[in-house]
Amino acid sequence: MALDLLSHIDARPSEHRISEVERLARMTNPGFGKVFTEHMVTVRYTEAGGWERGLLQPYGPLMLDPASSVLHYGQAIFEGFKAYSQPDGGVNTFRPFANAERFARSAERLAMPPVPEDIFVEAADALIREDKAWVPTAIGESLYLRPLMIATDIALGVRPSHEYLFVLFASPAGAYFSGGVKPVTVWISEDYVRAAPGGTGFAKCAGNYAASLVAQRQAKSEGCDQVVWLDAVDRTNVEEMGGMNIFFVYTEGGRTVVVTPELTGTLLPGITRRSILELAAELGFGAEERKITVAEWDAALKDGRMTEAFACGTAAVITPIGRVKSRHGDWIVNGGETGPVAVKLRETLLAIQHGLAPDTHGWMHKVC
Ligand SMILES: *Cc1c(COP(=O)(O)O)cnc(C)c1O
């Protein structure tokens, strides 16, 4: 067992690596979240001892007692960020400290202990270095990192757990959309809400997703790809699209403005969202965070002021919205086509992530 006293993680890597032929076969059209690398990192927490030293070990099943509190009361949070192959053959991650910070805020909301940011980032770095061969090299492809934390007390009493397990594993991700970015059709959900004031909307917790699945299924049955969430109180303000943030593009008198719903506590504060707001301003677009209602969306499309709509998140980067359906109507956005602002923002972000454009914001973290 290699022991590096300066780090928080010990390494006990697999003695049985899969062949290069097999690895390359698995990495061909990996899709999203179906293929995993050969290792994972685990770090245990106890109330008495705090965070223990982590362990990099072969990827495999976790053993959980059936009474583990996560299985009953759902103290479970996760994150998602990506590592990108660089022109010099190295690998960089995109804004991992922002994910570490958000992970800590999610933990706090679920009465869980925050994982120190250095442990969070070091776990990812150690895993990426060990499984570097699994980082795809083509533009648009990446290694998706999935950190998570669960409550592991063996007890059925309802209270915050005293013990937790932090796990980080990785999955090679193809270009989310093979054959170009295809606009999606969205269903505006009026029957279900994702998050309510005072709830867990801003936290990346498993329960938010569990609660969203029935709405996603309804969207599918209405012939749509994704659900659009409205605010829980008035059901008028647009909040998010599925597990992504949403943007609207206005073009008036030759000026382009990107607008995204303001963070109210019920929205998930996306790191892609934040990055796009910064890039938009640099590209000469206006950038606004404010409320936007369904009625405004409809009206601005009809009078031609709104020229595009798109969603954004780590997994797919930018997904254009081509059509909007609800019980009250059916609208087309930008003729159902991907618009130039979505393309420009997507290309700008991807160029920074792949090291093809200067990283003027200090967003990229060098791993190896
Ligand atoms: C993760 C997530 C996002 C996107 O966040 P990124 O940091 O950009 O990946 C948006 N909405 C929800 C509900 C999410 O869970």
Short mmCIF file of N, CA and C in Angstrom, two decimals, residues 6-79:
data_model
loop_
_atom_site.label_atom_id
_atom_site.label_comp_id
_atom_site.label_asym_id
_atom_site.label_seq_id
_atom_site.Cartn_x
_atom_site.Cartn_y
_atom_site.Cartn_z
N LEU A 6 1.67 13.36 2.97
CA LEU A 6 1.23 14.72 2.71
C LEU A 6 -0.21 14.77 2.22
N SER A 7 -0.72 13.64 1.76
CA SER A 7 -2.05 13.66 1.18
C SER A 7 -3.04 13.03 2.15
N HIS A 8 -4.32 13.08 1.78
CA HIS A 8 -5.37 12.51 2.62
C HIS A 8 -5.79 11.14 2.15
N ILE A 9 -5.15 10.66 1.09
CA ILE A 9 -5.65 9.43 0.46
C ILE A 9 -4.56 8.40 0.28
N ASP A 10 -4.81 7.19 0.74
CA ASP A 10 -3.91 6.07 0.51
C ASP A 10 -4.34 5.35 -0.75
N ALA A 11 -3.37 4.73 -1.42
CA ALA A 11 -3.70 4.06 -2.69
C ALA A 11 -3.50 2.56 -2.57
N ARG A 12 -4.54 1.82 -2.90
CA ARG A 12 -4.45 0.37 -2.97
C ARG A 12 -5.06 -0.04 -4.32
N PRO A 13 -4.32 0.27 -5.41
CA PRO A 13 -4.92 0.06 -6.74
C PRO A 13 -5.09 -1.41 -7.10
N SER A 14 -5.88 -1.62 -8.10
CA SER A 14 -6.20 -2.96 -8.58
C SER A 14 -4.94 -3.67 -9.10
N GLU A 15 -4.85 -4.96 -8.83
CA GLU A 15 -3.72 -5.73 -9.36
C GLU A 15 -4.10 -6.40 -10.67
N HIS A 16 -5.34 -6.25 -11.06
CA HIS A 16 -5.81 -6.90 -12.29
C HIS A 16 -6.42 -5.86 -13.22
N ARG A 17 -5.56 -5.15 -13.96
CA ARG A 17 -6.07 -4.13 -14.89
C ARG A 17 -6.67 -4.82 -16.11
N ILE A 18 -7.71 -4.19 -16.64
CA ILE A 18 -8.26 -4.76 -17.87
C ILE A 18 -7.34 -4.41 -19.04
N SER A 19 -7.43 -5.16 -20.11
CA SER A 19 -6.52 -4.94 -21.23
C SER A 19 -6.87 -3.64 -21.95
N GLU A 20 -5.89 -3.12 -22.69
CA GLU A 20 -6.12 -1.88 -23.43
C GLU A 20 -7.22 -2.09 -24.47
N VAL A 21 -7.23 -3.26 -25.08
CA VAL A 21 -8.25 -3.56 -26.10
C VAL A 21 -9.65 -3.48 -25.46
N GLU A 22 -9.79 -4.07 -24.29
CA GLU A 22 -11.08 -4.06 -23.60
C GLU A 22 -11.47 -2.64 -23.16
N ARG A 23 -10.48 -1.91 -22.65
CA ARG A 23 -10.76 -0.54 -22.22
C ARG A 23 -11.23 0.31 -23.40
N LEU A 24 -10.50 0.19 -24.52
CA LEU A 24 -10.88 0.99 -25.69
C LEU A 24 -12.27 0.59 -26.20
N ALA A 25 -12.58 -0.69 -26.09
CA ALA A 25 -13.92 -1.15 -26.52
C ALA A 25 -14.99 -0.50 -25.64
N ARG A 26 -14.73 -0.48 -24.31
CA ARG A 26 -15.72 0.12 -23.40
C ARG A 26 -15.84 1.62 -23.60
N MET A 27 -14.72 2.24 -24.03
CA MET A 27 -14.74 3.70 -24.19
C MET A 27 -15.32 4.14 -25.53
N THR A 28 -15.60 3.21 -26.42
CA THR A 28 -16.19 3.57 -27.71
C THR A 28 -17.68 3.81 -27.51
N ASN A 29 -18.15 4.99 -27.87
CA ASN A 29 -19.55 5.39 -27.64
C ASN A 29 -20.03 5.01 -26.24
N PRO A 30 -19.38 5.58 -25.22
CA PRO A 30 -19.74 5.18 -23.85
C PRO A 30 -21.11 5.69 -23.41
N GLY A 31 -21.69 6.65 -24.18
CA GLY A 31 -22.96 7.25 -23.74
C GLY A 31 -22.71 8.05 -22.48
N PHE A 32 -23.69 8.09 -21.59
CA PHE A 32 -23.50 8.83 -20.34
C PHE A 32 -23.80 7.95 -19.15
N GLY A 33 -22.78 7.79 -18.26
CA GLY A 33 -23.00 7.12 -16.99
C GLY A 33 -23.25 5.64 -17.06
N LYS A 34 -22.69 4.98 -18.05
CA LYS A 34 -22.90 3.52 -18.17
C LYS A 34 -21.61 2.73 -18.05
N VAL A 35 -20.50 3.42 -18.28
CA VAL A 35 -19.19 2.77 -18.21
C VAL A 35 -18.40 3.44 -17.09
N PHE A 36 -17.72 2.65 -16.27
CA PHE A 36 -16.99 3.23 -15.14
C PHE A 36 -15.52 2.83 -15.20
N THR A 37 -14.67 3.66 -14.61
CA THR A 37 -13.24 3.36 -14.65
C THR A 37 -12.92 2.28 -13.61
N GLU A 38 -11.65 1.95 -13.48
CA GLU A 38 -11.27 0.78 -12.66
C GLU A 38 -11.14 1.06 -11.17
N HIS A 39 -11.21 2.34 -10.78
CA HIS A 39 -11.01 2.65 -9.36
C HIS A 39 -12.08 3.59 -8.82
N MET A 40 -12.10 3.69 -7.51
CA MET A 40 -12.95 4.67 -6.83
C MET A 40 -12.22 5.08 -5.55
N VAL A 41 -12.65 6.20 -4.99
CA VAL A 41 -12.09 6.65 -3.72
C VAL A 41 -13.21 6.65 -2.69
N THR A 42 -12.93 6.14 -1.49
CA THR A 42 -13.90 6.22 -0.40
C THR A 42 -13.24 6.90 0.80
N VAL A 43 -14.02 7.70 1.51
CA VAL A 43 -13.54 8.33 2.74
C VAL A 43 -14.67 8.22 3.77
N ARG A 44 -14.35 7.70 4.94
CA ARG A 44 -15.35 7.54 5.99
C ARG A 44 -15.28 8.69 6.99
N TYR A 45 -16.44 8.98 7.56
CA TYR A 45 -16.53 10.01 8.59
C TYR A 45 -17.21 9.44 9.82
N THR A 46 -16.66 9.73 10.97
CA THR A 46 -17.37 9.42 12.22
C THR A 46 -17.43 10.70 13.03
N GLU A 47 -18.47 10.81 13.83
CA GLU A 47 -18.61 12.03 14.62
C GLU A 47 -17.43 12.20 15.57
N ALA A 48 -16.97 11.07 16.11
CA ALA A 48 -15.87 11.13 17.08
C ALA A 48 -14.54 11.48 16.41
N GLY A 49 -14.27 10.88 15.26
CA GLY A 49 -12.94 11.01 14.66
C GLY A 49 -12.85 11.92 13.45
N GLY A 50 -13.98 12.45 12.98
CA GLY A 50 -13.97 13.29 11.79
C GLY A 50 -13.70 12.49 10.53
N TRP A 51 -13.16 13.15 9.50
CA TRP A 51 -12.87 12.47 8.23
C TRP A 51 -11.62 11.62 8.39
N GLU A 52 -11.71 10.37 8.06
CA GLU A 52 -10.56 9.47 8.13
C GLU A 52 -9.72 9.62 6.87
N ARG A 53 -8.59 8.92 6.80
CA ARG A 53 -7.83 8.91 5.55
C ARG A 53 -8.65 8.19 4.50
N GLY A 54 -8.57 8.69 3.27
CA GLY A 54 -9.32 8.08 2.19
C GLY A 54 -8.58 6.91 1.60
N LEU A 55 -9.29 6.14 0.80
CA LEU A 55 -8.68 4.98 0.17
C LEU A 55 -9.05 4.92 -1.31
N LEU A 56 -8.02 4.91 -2.16
CA LEU A 56 -8.24 4.67 -3.59
C LEU A 56 -8.15 3.16 -3.78
N GLN A 57 -9.21 2.56 -4.32
CA GLN A 57 -9.30 1.10 -4.40
C GLN A 57 -10.01 0.69 -5.67
N PRO A 58 -10.01 -0.60 -5.99
CA PRO A 58 -10.72 -1.02 -7.21
C PRO A 58 -12.20 -0.64 -7.14
N TYR A 59 -12.75 -0.24 -8.28
CA TYR A 59 -14.18 0.08 -8.38
C TYR A 59 -15.00 -1.17 -8.06
N GLY A 60 -16.03 -1.02 -7.27
CA GLY A 60 -16.85 -2.19 -6.98
C GLY A 60 -18.01 -1.85 -6.05
N PRO A 61 -18.85 -2.85 -5.75
CA PRO A 61 -20.04 -2.62 -4.93
C PRO A 61 -19.68 -2.17 -3.51
N LEU A 62 -20.59 -1.39 -2.91
CA LEU A 62 -20.45 -0.99 -1.51
C LEU A 62 -21.26 -1.98 -0.69
N MET A 63 -20.76 -2.32 0.48
CA MET A 63 -21.53 -3.19 1.39
C MET A 63 -22.28 -2.30 2.36
N LEU A 64 -23.60 -2.45 2.40
CA LEU A 64 -24.39 -1.62 3.32
C LEU A 64 -25.30 -2.50 4.15
N ASP A 65 -25.36 -2.22 5.44
CA ASP A 65 -26.31 -2.89 6.31
C ASP A 65 -27.72 -2.41 5.91
N PRO A 66 -28.72 -3.30 5.92
CA PRO A 66 -30.07 -2.87 5.52
C PRO A 66 -30.63 -1.76 6.40
N ALA A 67 -30.10 -1.63 7.61
CA ALA A 67 -30.59 -0.57 8.50
C ALA A 67 -29.84 0.75 8.31
N SER A 68 -28.93 0.81 7.33
CA SER A 68 -28.18 2.06 7.08
C SER A 68 -29.18 3.20 6.87
N SER A 69 -28.97 4.29 7.55
CA SER A 69 -30.03 5.31 7.59
C SER A 69 -30.30 5.93 6.22
N VAL A 70 -29.29 5.98 5.32
CA VAL A 70 -29.55 6.55 3.99
C VAL A 70 -30.67 5.80 3.26
N LEU A 71 -30.78 4.51 3.52
CA LEU A 71 -31.78 3.70 2.80
C LEU A 71 -33.20 4.00 3.26
N HIS A 72 -33.31 4.67 4.40
CA HIS A 72 -34.64 4.94 4.97
C HIS A 72 -35.02 6.40 4.91
N TYR A 73 -34.06 7.27 5.28
CA TYR A 73 -34.40 8.68 5.44
C TYR A 73 -33.68 9.58 4.44
N GLY A 74 -32.90 8.97 3.57
CA GLY A 74 -32.45 9.69 2.38
C GLY A 74 -31.42 10.78 2.54
N GLN A 75 -30.56 10.70 3.57
CA GLN A 75 -29.45 11.67 3.61
C GLN A 75 -28.44 11.25 2.55
N ALA A 76 -28.60 11.81 1.36
CA ALA A 76 -27.73 11.46 0.22
C ALA A 76 -27.58 12.68 -0.66
N ILE A 77 -26.34 13.05 -0.93
CA ILE A 77 -26.06 14.19 -1.82
C ILE A 77 -25.03 13.75 -2.86
N PHE A 78 -24.96 14.50 -3.95
CA PHE A 78 -23.96 14.16 -4.97
C PHE A 78 -23.48 15.41 -5.68
N GLU A 79 -22.50 15.22 -6.53
CA GLU A 79 -21.98 16.29 -7.38
C GLU A 79 -21.68 15.72 -8.75
#
